[in-house]
Short mmCIF file of C-alpha atoms and ligand atoms in Angstrom, two decimals:
data_model
loop_
_atom_site.label_atom_id
_atom_site.label_comp_id
_atom_site.label_asym_id
_atom_site.label_seq_id
_atom_site.Cartn_x
_atom_site.Cartn_y
_atom_site.Cartn_z
CA MET T 16 6.64 32.85 53.21
CA ARG T 17 7.90 35.66 51.05
CA SER T 18 6.02 36.42 47.98
CA PHE T 19 7.43 37.55 44.66
CA PRO T 20 4.62 39.56 43.22
CA PHE T 21 6.44 40.48 40.02
CA ALA T 22 7.61 36.97 39.42
CA SER T 23 4.19 35.56 40.05
CA LEU T 24 2.68 38.23 37.82
CA ARG T 25 5.16 37.28 35.12
CA VAL T 26 4.26 33.60 35.52
CA ARG T 27 0.61 34.50 35.31
CA MET T 28 1.20 36.73 32.29
CA THR T 29 3.22 34.01 30.56
CA PHE T 30 0.52 31.49 31.30
CA LEU T 31 -2.08 33.88 29.95
CA LEU T 32 -0.03 34.59 26.82
CA CYS T 33 0.55 30.89 26.20
CA PHE T 34 -3.09 30.24 26.71
CA LEU T 35 -3.94 33.02 24.27
CA CYS T 36 -1.49 31.80 21.66
CA GLU T 37 -2.86 28.29 21.97
CA VAL T 38 -6.37 29.62 21.53
CA THR T 39 -5.24 31.68 18.53
CA LEU T 40 -3.43 28.68 17.06
CA ALA T 41 -6.47 26.49 17.58
CA GLN T 42 -8.63 29.09 15.88
CA GLU T 43 -6.26 29.31 12.96
CA LEU T 44 -6.02 25.61 12.31
CA PRO T 45 -8.59 24.58 9.71
CA LYS T 46 -11.35 22.03 10.17
CA THR T 47 -11.80 19.11 7.83
CA THR T 48 -14.90 19.01 5.65
CA ALA T 49 -16.16 16.04 7.68
CA GLU T 50 -15.83 18.01 10.94
CA ALA T 51 -17.25 21.23 9.53
CA SER T 52 -20.30 19.43 8.11
CA ASN T 53 -20.90 17.39 11.27
CA TYR T 54 -19.89 14.29 9.28
CA ARG T 55 -22.47 14.77 6.56
CA SER T 56 -19.93 15.44 3.78
CA THR T 57 -16.46 14.51 2.70
CA ALA T 58 -13.84 16.85 1.23
CA ARG T 59 -13.66 17.77 -2.39
CA TYR T 60 -10.31 18.33 -4.05
CA GLU T 61 -10.41 22.09 -3.43
CA ASP T 62 -11.29 21.55 0.24
CA VAL T 63 -8.19 19.37 0.70
CA ILE T 64 -5.93 21.93 -0.98
CA GLY T 65 -7.54 24.69 1.13
CA PHE T 66 -6.95 22.66 4.30
CA ILE T 67 -3.27 22.17 3.48
CA VAL T 68 -2.81 25.86 2.68
CA GLY T 69 -4.54 26.70 5.97
CA LEU T 70 -2.06 24.53 7.87
CA GLN T 71 0.89 26.05 6.04
CA ARG T 72 -0.15 29.48 7.39
CA SER T 73 0.51 28.17 10.90
CA ASP T 74 3.57 26.13 10.05
CA HIS T 75 6.07 27.39 7.52
CA ASP T 76 8.09 24.16 7.82
CA LEU T 77 5.26 22.16 6.27
CA ARG T 78 6.19 21.47 2.64
CA VAL T 79 4.00 20.50 -0.28
CA GLU T 80 5.05 18.76 -3.48
CA PHE T 81 2.86 17.54 -6.31
CA PHE T 82 3.74 13.96 -7.17
CA GLY T 83 1.69 13.71 -10.33
CA THR T 84 -1.19 15.05 -12.34
CA SER T 85 -4.40 13.06 -12.62
CA GLY T 86 -5.86 12.17 -16.00
CA GLU T 87 -8.30 15.07 -15.67
CA GLY T 88 -5.50 17.50 -14.82
CA ARG T 89 -5.55 17.74 -11.01
CA ALA T 90 -2.17 18.15 -9.33
CA LEU T 91 -1.80 15.48 -6.62
CA PRO T 92 -0.49 16.88 -3.34
CA LEU T 93 2.12 15.26 -1.12
CA VAL T 94 2.58 17.03 2.21
CA ILE T 95 5.93 16.66 3.97
CA ALA T 96 5.94 17.01 7.75
CA GLY T 97 9.40 16.48 9.17
CA PRO T 98 11.88 18.24 11.41
CA PRO T 99 12.89 21.78 10.39
CA GLY T 100 15.29 21.70 7.44
CA VAL T 101 13.75 18.63 5.77
CA VAL T 102 12.81 19.97 2.36
CA ASP T 103 13.53 17.04 0.03
CA PRO T 104 14.60 13.37 0.07
CA ARG T 105 18.27 14.28 0.49
CA THR T 106 17.69 16.36 3.62
CA ALA T 107 15.23 13.73 4.88
CA ARG T 108 17.79 10.92 4.52
CA ALA T 109 20.46 13.08 6.15
CA THR T 110 18.41 13.05 9.37
CA GLY T 111 18.67 9.26 9.55
CA LEU T 112 15.00 9.17 10.54
CA PRO T 113 12.39 6.76 9.21
CA ILE T 114 10.07 8.05 6.48
CA VAL T 115 6.40 7.11 6.82
CA PHE T 116 4.07 7.55 3.86
CA ILE T 117 0.29 7.75 4.40
CA MET T 118 -1.87 7.55 1.28
CA ALA T 119 -5.63 7.95 1.25
CA ASN T 120 -8.50 7.84 -1.21
CA ILE T 121 -7.04 5.39 -3.74
CA HIS T 122 -10.66 4.23 -3.95
CA ALA T 123 -12.56 7.49 -3.84
CA GLY T 124 -15.74 5.92 -2.48
CA GLU T 125 -13.74 5.02 0.64
CA VAL T 126 -13.31 8.49 2.02
CA GLU T 127 -12.55 8.35 5.75
CA GLY T 128 -8.83 7.89 5.11
CA LYS T 129 -8.83 11.26 3.35
CA GLU T 130 -10.49 12.88 6.39
CA ALA T 131 -8.36 11.06 9.00
CA ALA T 132 -5.11 11.79 7.14
CA GLN T 133 -5.90 15.51 7.24
CA MET T 134 -6.56 15.30 10.99
CA VAL T 135 -3.22 13.54 11.53
CA LEU T 136 -1.53 16.21 9.45
CA ARG T 137 -3.09 18.91 11.64
CA ASP T 138 -1.82 17.09 14.76
CA LEU T 139 1.67 17.03 13.26
CA VAL T 140 1.44 20.82 13.08
CA SER T 141 0.12 21.12 16.64
CA SER T 142 -0.41 18.47 19.34
CA SER T 143 1.85 15.73 17.89
CA ARG T 144 4.55 18.03 16.62
CA LYS T 145 7.15 16.22 18.70
CA LEU T 146 6.67 13.14 16.49
CA ARG T 147 8.45 15.14 13.80
CA ASP T 148 11.67 14.82 15.78
CA GLU T 149 11.38 11.05 15.35
CA MET T 150 10.31 10.67 11.71
CA VAL T 151 9.44 12.33 8.44
CA VAL T 152 5.76 11.89 7.56
CA LEU T 153 4.57 12.15 3.97
CA ILE T 154 0.85 12.40 3.37
CA ALA T 155 -1.01 12.06 0.05
CA PRO T 156 -4.57 12.70 1.24
CA ILE T 157 -6.33 12.52 -2.12
CA TYR T 158 -4.62 10.03 -4.45
CA ASN T 159 -7.61 9.34 -6.70
CA ALA T 160 -8.60 13.00 -7.05
CA ASP T 161 -10.61 12.44 -10.25
CA GLY T 162 -12.70 9.67 -8.69
CA ASN T 163 -13.25 11.89 -5.66
CA GLU T 164 -14.78 14.71 -7.66
CA LYS T 165 -17.61 12.46 -8.88
CA ILE T 166 -19.26 12.63 -5.43
CA SER T 167 -22.83 11.35 -5.49
CA THR T 168 -25.27 9.69 -3.11
CA ASP T 169 -25.61 6.90 -5.70
CA HIS T 170 -22.21 5.44 -4.82
CA ARG T 171 -21.49 2.69 -2.26
CA LYS T 172 -25.07 2.59 -1.08
CA THR T 173 -24.46 -0.16 1.48
CA GLN T 174 -21.84 2.05 3.19
CA ASN T 175 -23.03 3.88 6.31
CA GLY T 176 -22.56 7.50 5.19
CA PRO T 177 -21.54 10.21 4.71
CA PRO T 178 -25.10 11.17 3.76
CA ASN T 179 -24.01 13.68 1.12
CA GLY T 180 -22.28 10.99 -0.89
CA VAL T 181 -18.83 9.80 -1.93
CA GLY T 182 -16.76 9.52 -5.10
CA VAL T 183 -16.12 6.46 -7.26
CA ARG T 184 -13.59 3.65 -7.10
CA GLU T 185 -11.97 4.19 -10.50
CA ASN T 186 -9.78 7.03 -11.73
CA GLY T 187 -10.73 9.21 -14.71
CA GLN T 188 -9.68 6.46 -17.15
CA GLY T 189 -11.91 3.91 -15.44
CA LEU T 190 -8.90 2.10 -13.92
CA ASP T 191 -8.69 0.73 -10.39
CA LEU T 192 -5.49 2.30 -9.05
CA ASN T 193 -5.10 -0.55 -6.57
CA ARG T 194 -4.67 -2.97 -9.49
CA ASP T 195 -2.24 -0.76 -11.38
CA TYR T 196 0.96 -1.15 -9.36
CA MET T 197 2.64 -3.57 -11.80
CA LYS T 198 1.46 -2.41 -15.24
CA LEU T 199 1.52 1.34 -14.38
CA GLU T 200 -1.03 2.51 -16.92
CA SER T 201 -2.44 5.47 -14.98
CA PRO T 202 -0.73 8.85 -14.60
CA GLU T 203 -1.56 8.61 -10.87
CA ALA T 204 0.34 5.33 -10.35
CA ARG T 205 3.26 6.53 -12.46
CA GLY T 206 3.49 9.68 -10.36
CA LEU T 207 3.21 7.71 -7.13
CA ILE T 208 6.00 5.29 -8.04
CA SER T 209 8.36 7.89 -9.55
CA ASN T 210 7.88 10.79 -7.19
CA VAL T 211 7.00 9.15 -3.90
CA LEU T 212 8.28 5.56 -3.74
CA ASN T 213 11.40 6.02 -5.91
CA ARG T 214 12.17 9.57 -4.88
CA TRP T 215 11.49 9.38 -1.12
CA ASP T 216 11.84 5.61 -0.59
CA PRO T 217 9.51 5.52 2.45
CA LEU T 218 10.24 2.87 5.06
CA VAL T 219 6.52 2.34 5.71
CA THR T 220 3.56 2.90 3.38
CA VAL T 221 0.05 3.04 4.85
CA ASP T 222 -2.84 2.68 2.39
CA LEU T 223 -6.30 3.67 3.67
CA HIS T 224 -9.50 1.93 2.53
CA THR T 225 -13.01 0.91 3.65
CA THR T 226 -14.33 -2.64 3.48
CA ASN T 227 -17.93 -3.63 2.82
CA GLY T 228 -17.32 -7.37 3.07
CA SER T 229 -18.38 -9.75 5.85
CA PHE T 230 -20.24 -8.73 9.00
CA HIS T 231 -17.74 -8.98 11.85
CA GLY T 232 -16.83 -7.30 15.12
CA TYR T 233 -13.88 -5.14 14.06
CA ALA T 234 -14.00 -1.39 13.54
CA LEU T 235 -10.97 -1.73 11.30
CA THR T 236 -9.00 -4.56 9.71
CA TYR T 237 -5.46 -4.44 8.35
CA SER T 238 -2.95 -6.40 6.31
CA PRO T 239 0.83 -6.61 5.92
CA PRO T 240 2.36 -7.53 2.53
CA LEU T 241 0.99 -10.98 1.59
CA ASN T 242 3.33 -12.08 -1.18
CA PRO T 243 5.85 -14.63 0.15
CA ASN T 244 8.55 -13.33 -2.22
CA ALA T 245 8.92 -10.32 0.11
CA SER T 246 11.63 -10.66 2.76
CA ALA T 247 10.49 -13.02 5.51
CA ASP T 248 12.23 -10.85 8.15
CA LEU T 249 10.15 -7.90 7.11
CA ILE T 250 6.83 -9.76 7.08
CA ASP T 251 7.66 -11.50 10.38
CA PHE T 252 8.42 -8.20 12.07
CA GLU T 253 5.06 -6.82 10.99
CA ARG T 254 3.19 -9.92 12.11
CA ASP T 255 5.11 -10.60 15.32
CA THR T 256 5.80 -7.09 16.62
CA LEU T 257 4.43 -4.10 14.75
CA LEU T 258 0.80 -5.07 14.09
CA PRO T 259 0.26 -6.79 17.49
CA LEU T 260 1.56 -3.63 19.23
CA ILE T 261 -0.78 -1.40 17.22
CA ARG T 262 -3.68 -3.77 17.86
CA GLU T 263 -3.00 -3.75 21.60
CA GLN T 264 -2.86 0.06 21.65
CA MET T 265 -6.15 0.24 19.74
CA ARG T 266 -7.72 -2.00 22.35
CA THR T 267 -6.30 -0.42 25.51
CA LYS T 268 -6.12 3.25 24.54
CA HIS T 269 -9.09 3.55 22.21
CA ASN T 270 -11.27 0.64 23.28
CA LYS T 271 -11.53 -0.69 19.73
CA GLU T 272 -11.17 -4.20 18.36
CA THR T 273 -9.10 -4.57 15.19
CA TYR T 274 -7.70 -7.61 13.40
CA TYR T 275 -6.16 -8.86 10.15
CA TYR T 276 -8.31 -8.19 7.08
CA GLY T 277 -10.48 -11.08 5.92
CA ASN T 278 -13.93 -12.34 5.11
CA PHE T 279 -15.88 -15.36 6.28
CA LEU T 280 -16.07 -18.02 3.60
CA ASN T 281 -19.75 -18.10 4.49
CA GLN T 282 -21.40 -15.50 6.71
CA LEU T 283 -23.82 -18.10 8.09
CA THR T 284 -21.22 -20.77 8.93
CA PRO T 285 -18.23 -18.80 10.25
CA GLU T 286 -16.41 -21.94 11.46
CA LYS T 287 -15.54 -22.60 7.80
CA GLY T 288 -12.87 -19.94 8.15
CA TRP T 289 -11.64 -16.39 7.70
CA TYR T 290 -9.93 -15.64 4.36
CA THR T 291 -7.60 -12.79 3.45
CA PHE T 292 -7.59 -11.47 -0.12
CA ASP T 293 -4.75 -11.84 -2.63
CA SER T 294 -0.98 -12.11 -2.81
CA ARG T 295 -0.48 -10.43 -6.16
CA PRO T 296 1.57 -7.20 -6.24
CA ARG T 297 -0.99 -5.36 -8.35
CA PHE T 298 -2.25 -4.50 -4.83
CA GLY T 299 -0.25 -1.76 -3.13
CA ASN T 300 0.54 -3.54 0.14
CA ASN T 301 1.97 -6.55 -1.73
CA TYR T 302 3.86 -4.34 -4.19
CA VAL T 303 5.59 -2.38 -1.42
CA GLY T 304 6.67 -5.69 0.17
CA LEU T 305 8.49 -6.63 -3.06
CA ARG T 306 10.36 -3.32 -2.77
CA ASN T 307 11.70 -4.47 0.64
CA ARG T 308 9.65 -1.95 2.58
CA PHE T 309 6.89 -2.16 5.17
CA ALA T 310 3.26 -1.75 4.13
CA ILE T 311 0.06 -1.59 6.12
CA LEU T 312 -3.29 -1.85 4.40
CA SER T 313 -6.07 -0.31 6.54
CA GLU T 314 -9.73 -1.15 5.96
CA ALA T 315 -12.29 0.74 8.06
CA TYR T 316 -15.55 -1.18 8.49
CA SER T 317 -18.17 0.34 6.19
CA TYR T 318 -21.16 -0.68 8.37
CA ILE T 319 -20.23 1.61 11.27
CA ASP T 320 -21.12 5.24 10.71
CA PHE T 321 -18.91 7.74 8.94
CA ARG T 322 -17.83 9.57 12.11
CA ALA T 323 -16.82 6.27 13.74
CA ARG T 324 -14.88 5.24 10.63
CA VAL T 325 -12.99 8.53 10.51
CA GLU T 326 -12.26 8.19 14.22
CA VAL T 327 -10.95 4.62 14.06
CA THR T 328 -8.81 5.37 11.00
CA TYR T 329 -7.40 8.45 12.74
CA GLN T 330 -6.58 6.47 15.89
CA PHE T 331 -5.05 3.66 13.82
CA LEU T 332 -2.79 6.20 12.09
CA GLN T 333 -1.77 7.68 15.44
CA GLU T 334 -0.82 4.25 16.72
CA ILE T 335 1.13 3.44 13.55
CA LEU T 336 3.15 6.62 14.03
CA ASN T 337 3.68 5.80 17.72
CA ALA T 338 4.83 2.28 16.79
CA VAL T 339 7.28 3.67 14.22
CA ALA T 340 8.57 6.12 16.84
CA LYS T 341 9.29 3.09 19.01
CA HIS T 342 10.61 0.61 16.42
CA GLY T 343 11.65 2.80 13.45
CA LYS T 344 15.41 2.29 13.80
CA LYS T 345 15.04 -1.47 13.96
CA MET T 346 12.68 -1.41 10.97
CA MET T 347 15.26 0.55 8.98
CA ARG T 348 17.83 -2.15 9.71
CA ILE T 349 15.41 -4.89 8.60
CA ALA T 350 14.65 -3.03 5.35
CA ASN T 351 18.35 -2.52 4.65
CA ARG T 352 18.99 -6.22 5.26
CA ALA T 353 16.22 -7.11 2.81
CA ASP T 354 17.95 -4.92 0.19
CA GLU T 355 21.30 -6.55 0.90
CA GLN T 356 19.98 -10.10 0.89
CA ILE T 357 18.68 -9.86 -2.67
CA ARG T 358 21.57 -7.66 -3.85
CA ARG T 359 24.12 -10.25 -2.77
CA GLY T 360 22.37 -13.09 -4.55
CA LYS T 361 21.27 -14.79 -1.33
CA VAL T 362 17.81 -15.47 -2.76
CA ARG T 363 18.15 -18.45 -5.10
CA LYS T 364 14.54 -19.35 -5.79
CA ALA T 365 11.27 -17.46 -5.57
CA GLY T 366 7.60 -18.09 -6.27
CA VAL T 367 5.78 -17.39 -9.51
CA ARG T 368 2.35 -18.80 -8.60
CA PHE T 369 0.73 -18.97 -5.16
CA GLU T 370 -2.15 -20.34 -3.14
CA ILE T 371 -3.84 -19.25 0.07
CA LYS T 372 -2.93 -21.29 3.19
CA PRO T 373 -4.11 -21.69 6.77
CA TRP T 374 -2.11 -19.42 9.04
CA LYS T 375 -3.44 -20.26 12.50
CA ASP T 376 -6.51 -21.36 14.43
CA THR T 377 -7.92 -18.49 16.42
CA GLU T 378 -11.07 -16.77 17.64
CA ILE T 379 -12.60 -14.24 15.30
CA LEU T 380 -15.41 -11.83 16.12
CA TRP T 381 -18.42 -12.83 14.06
CA GLU T 382 -21.67 -10.94 13.82
CA ARG T 383 -24.34 -13.58 14.20
CA CYS T 384 -26.44 -13.63 11.05
CA VAL T 385 -29.43 -15.72 10.09
CA PRO T 386 -30.89 -16.50 6.68
CA ALA T 387 -32.95 -13.58 5.49
CA ASP T 388 -36.64 -14.25 5.51
CA SER T 389 -38.85 -12.95 2.75
CA SER T 390 -39.70 -9.76 4.65
CA ALA T 391 -36.09 -8.80 5.37
CA GLN T 392 -34.19 -6.27 3.29
CA PRO T 393 -30.90 -7.68 1.99
CA GLU T 394 -27.95 -5.80 3.53
CA SER T 395 -25.77 -6.18 0.48
CA PRO T 396 -27.67 -6.61 -2.75
CA GLY T 397 -26.22 -9.45 -4.73
CA GLU T 398 -24.60 -11.08 -1.72
CA THR T 399 -25.37 -14.79 -1.46
CA PRO T 400 -26.68 -16.20 0.71
CA LYS T 401 -28.82 -13.26 1.78
CA VAL T 402 -28.61 -12.83 5.50
CA ARG T 403 -30.21 -10.87 8.27
CA ARG T 404 -27.91 -9.27 10.84
CA THR T 405 -28.69 -9.69 14.53
CA GLY T 406 -26.26 -7.19 16.05
CA GLN T 407 -24.78 -9.90 18.32
CA ILE T 408 -21.00 -10.07 18.14
CA VAL T 409 -19.57 -13.41 19.27
CA PRO T 410 -16.08 -14.93 19.16
CA VAL T 411 -15.98 -18.08 17.02
CA LYS T 412 -13.08 -20.53 16.78
CA MET T 413 -11.95 -20.96 13.21
CA THR T 414 -8.94 -21.12 10.90
CA ASP T 415 -7.47 -17.86 9.70
CA TYR T 416 -6.42 -18.39 6.06
CA GLY T 417 -4.17 -15.37 6.25
CA ILE T 418 -1.03 -16.33 4.33
CA PHE T 419 0.09 -17.56 0.91
CA ALA T 420 2.67 -20.10 -0.22
CA ALA T 421 4.25 -20.66 -3.61
CA THR T 422 2.82 -23.53 -5.65
CA GLU T 423 5.47 -23.05 -8.33
CA ARG T 424 8.95 -21.60 -7.96
CA SER T 425 11.63 -20.49 -10.36
CA ASP T 426 15.39 -19.87 -10.13
CA VAL T 427 16.53 -16.31 -9.49
CA PRO T 428 19.15 -15.57 -12.17
CA PHE T 429 22.26 -13.43 -12.15
CA ALA T 430 20.63 -11.23 -14.80
CA TYR T 431 17.78 -11.08 -17.31
CA LEU T 432 18.23 -10.23 -20.98
CA ILE T 433 15.36 -8.62 -22.88
CA ASN T 434 15.10 -8.41 -26.68
CA THR T 435 15.81 -5.02 -28.23
CA ALA T 436 12.25 -4.74 -29.61
CA GLU T 437 10.66 -4.84 -26.14
CA GLU T 438 10.90 -1.14 -25.41
CA LYS T 439 7.47 -0.91 -23.79
CA ALA T 440 8.44 -3.51 -21.19
CA VAL T 441 11.74 -1.77 -20.56
CA ALA T 442 9.96 1.57 -20.10
CA ASN T 443 7.77 -0.11 -17.44
CA LEU T 444 10.77 -1.57 -15.59
CA ARG T 445 12.46 1.81 -15.54
CA MET T 446 9.32 3.53 -14.20
CA HIS T 447 9.49 1.14 -11.27
CA GLY T 448 13.02 2.36 -10.61
CA ILE T 449 14.68 -0.85 -11.86
CA VAL T 450 18.08 -0.23 -13.41
CA VAL T 451 18.23 -1.40 -17.05
CA GLU T 452 21.41 -1.53 -19.12
CA LYS T 453 22.25 -2.17 -22.78
CA LEU T 454 24.90 -4.63 -23.97
CA GLN T 455 27.79 -2.84 -25.62
CA HIS T 456 28.88 -5.72 -27.87
CA ASP T 457 27.55 -8.96 -29.28
CA MET T 458 28.21 -11.65 -26.68
CA GLN T 459 28.32 -15.41 -26.82
CA LEU T 460 26.68 -16.57 -23.62
CA ASP T 461 25.62 -19.65 -21.70
CA LEU T 462 22.07 -18.72 -20.89
CA GLU T 463 18.54 -19.99 -20.43
CA GLN T 464 15.76 -19.56 -22.95
CA PHE T 465 12.11 -19.93 -22.02
CA SER T 466 10.69 -22.37 -24.54
CA ILE T 467 6.99 -21.52 -24.85
CA GLY T 468 4.64 -24.50 -24.65
CA GLY T 469 1.47 -22.46 -24.95
CA GLY T 470 -0.13 -19.14 -24.19
CA LYS T 471 -3.70 -18.52 -23.14
CA LEU T 472 -5.56 -15.24 -22.80
CA ALA T 473 -8.23 -14.90 -20.11
CA GLU T 474 -11.76 -15.12 -21.48
CA HIS T 475 -13.03 -12.15 -19.46
CA PRO T 476 -11.38 -8.75 -19.59
CA PHE T 477 -9.99 -7.25 -16.39
CA GLN T 478 -8.84 -3.62 -16.26
CA ALA T 479 -9.11 -3.60 -20.08
CA HIS T 480 -6.75 -6.60 -20.36
CA HIS T 481 -7.12 -10.23 -21.23
CA GLU T 482 -4.42 -11.49 -18.90
CA ALA T 483 -2.02 -13.98 -20.45
CA THR T 484 -0.91 -17.27 -18.93
CA LEU T 485 2.18 -18.86 -20.45
CA THR T 486 3.33 -22.43 -20.14
CA GLY T 487 6.80 -23.61 -20.99
CA LYS T 488 10.24 -24.41 -19.62
CA TRP T 489 13.58 -22.76 -19.11
CA LYS T 490 16.27 -24.55 -21.19
CA ARG T 491 20.03 -24.08 -21.25
CA ARG T 492 21.55 -22.88 -24.52
CA LYS T 493 24.67 -21.27 -25.91
CA GLU T 494 23.63 -18.24 -27.86
CA THR T 495 25.06 -15.10 -29.41
CA VAL T 496 23.18 -12.12 -28.05
CA PRO T 497 23.38 -8.91 -30.12
CA ALA T 498 24.67 -5.57 -28.90
CA GLY T 499 21.82 -3.36 -27.71
CA THR T 500 20.04 -6.21 -25.89
CA PHE T 501 18.61 -4.95 -22.60
CA LEU T 502 20.15 -6.26 -19.38
CA VAL T 503 18.65 -6.29 -15.87
CA ARG T 504 21.15 -7.32 -13.25
CA MET T 505 19.72 -8.90 -10.15
CA ASN T 506 22.30 -7.43 -7.76
CA GLN T 507 20.06 -4.38 -7.26
CA PRO T 508 17.70 -3.70 -4.34
CA LEU T 509 14.59 -3.92 -6.54
CA ALA T 510 15.51 -7.39 -7.85
CA ARG T 511 12.52 -9.04 -6.11
CA LEU T 512 10.27 -6.78 -8.13
CA ALA T 513 12.28 -7.31 -11.34
CA PHE T 514 11.93 -11.09 -10.93
CA TYR T 515 8.17 -10.78 -10.51
CA LEU T 516 7.84 -8.54 -13.57
CA LEU T 517 10.07 -10.62 -15.87
CA GLU T 518 9.44 -14.29 -15.08
CA PRO T 519 7.24 -15.67 -17.90
CA ARG T 520 5.14 -17.78 -15.47
CA SER T 521 4.64 -14.95 -12.95
CA ASP T 522 0.99 -14.46 -12.01
CA ASP T 523 1.30 -10.65 -12.10
CA GLY T 524 4.26 -9.86 -14.34
CA LEU T 525 4.63 -8.19 -17.71
CA PHE T 526 3.78 -11.44 -19.57
CA ASP T 527 0.51 -11.59 -17.62
CA TRP T 528 -0.29 -7.96 -18.46
CA ASN T 529 0.15 -8.47 -22.22
CA PHE T 530 3.42 -6.55 -22.63
CA PHE T 531 4.82 -9.50 -24.61
CA ASP T 532 1.68 -10.69 -26.41
CA SER T 533 3.13 -10.07 -29.86
CA SER T 534 5.73 -12.73 -29.15
CA LEU T 535 3.37 -15.36 -27.73
CA GLU T 536 3.24 -17.16 -31.07
CA ALA T 537 7.04 -17.46 -31.05
CA GLU T 538 8.84 -20.52 -29.72
CA ILE T 539 11.19 -18.62 -27.44
CA ALA T 540 10.17 -15.90 -24.99
CA PRO T 541 11.82 -12.48 -25.51
CA VAL T 542 13.26 -12.63 -21.96
CA ARG T 543 16.35 -14.77 -21.29
CA ARG T 544 18.31 -15.54 -18.13
CA ILE T 545 21.99 -15.58 -17.32
CA MET T 546 22.39 -17.89 -14.35
CA LYS T 547 26.09 -17.63 -13.45
CA PRO T 548 27.85 -14.40 -12.51
CA LEU T 549 30.12 -13.07 -15.24
CA ALA T 550 31.58 -9.77 -16.39
CA ILE T 551 29.34 -8.01 -18.88
CA ASP T 552 30.15 -4.82 -20.72
CA ALA T 553 26.94 -2.79 -20.62
CA THR T 554 25.87 0.80 -20.05
CA ILE T 555 23.04 1.98 -17.86
CA ILE T 556 20.16 3.66 -19.68
CA PRO T 557 20.10 7.12 -18.10
ZN1 ZN R 30 -10.49 0.02 -1.30
#
């Protein structure tokens, strides 16, 4: 056999050079705060910014935008990892690729998402770079930056680390950002909606949390959008295809059990059922569903240690990206169909109030618990009944109450009319990206008025509001509506959201959030409906 010494030397040299450049690259890529501290600490705001800057040194295609400024003045980073040439939404859309948005740290006591998102970002610069030929990934690693900076060992004491403490749930104003998606009272939520969801229109939004609820056998639980007003095609695809695939990958590739988010009705009698949380769109996953896009809520299990929570969240993110690489094109078609369906007036009725329902009977992994005896330390102070954990994980047959159904429905109109005085409500609609117009002339119209039977404010405040519940009925009238009246046509992609915000009986709309309280004493609500299509001369508010 002839030998080719030069060639083989060249091969060896190339191998050596590649090896060296990989070593150099690996040395250059930054470590997360969790890694660098051996999982004793989580990143502060400056650490996250430093990490991103460190990655940008190795990858000049990695872009950073700031999608908002927190109440305390911190610029909120959004990192864009796509194919070369993707610098903004226009160039992203031109690729025809799905856009995946990962957001972490909305609750700044729940910090592993922030760490895992940085690790995924580093992979997108190095080992998983090829994924950037298949999608554009947007990452907001530190959404609630102000809450994050209040790191203390006094917070979330039942959570298993990190030992050097975590931030707080609320933002600088004391608001829970995962209850602010409809009313948009925080600068963080306003920035998120305007500069991420409206501007980039991600196909999938992943929202990373930690749960300290029931004792179960899952390292991580997850949820799709839960509000039934979202497109059924979209929810079905998540439940039938996307989430089962990710769950299977978590089991086979990572040896981890995951399942839909829930809690036992009673930790001691698990057969009474497993209950998911809430269908209202004040929660991000439900909100994104009303925008006709996919959402995945991720809840790492707070009783496993910090390193294990970072690891499972990281693996879950990897499998989400792999699943989008496989199904992204189909998901884009489903999302487009959901836009079209509402735009063309195919949705005639939708829910305004909802109740939780049984979804299926299944086996759920329960951690066997027994009543706490007097010598036992309660695991979660305030939790009733107090229980003692045994460490035994057993499957138990029970009903999964994992879905919601409407208990009251209302007609979806051709358009809504809003009184000229209601500028605050109109400003909210426009922040959501809903197109609002103004009537050019007085018009005599066949319309529906909401005749108010009564209005009640909640006794206890929530997020600094006493939520309002209206009773009453829609009634047909002929009426002359003055020029300048606001108009929201329902042939727009965000009509599902507009319906939810404007229906007087909606459980999470602008009536509920006190935008129309000054008119509650009136007989007629300041929002009217036009039911039948007709030509209307109106101009869009720019
Ligand atoms: Zn949370």
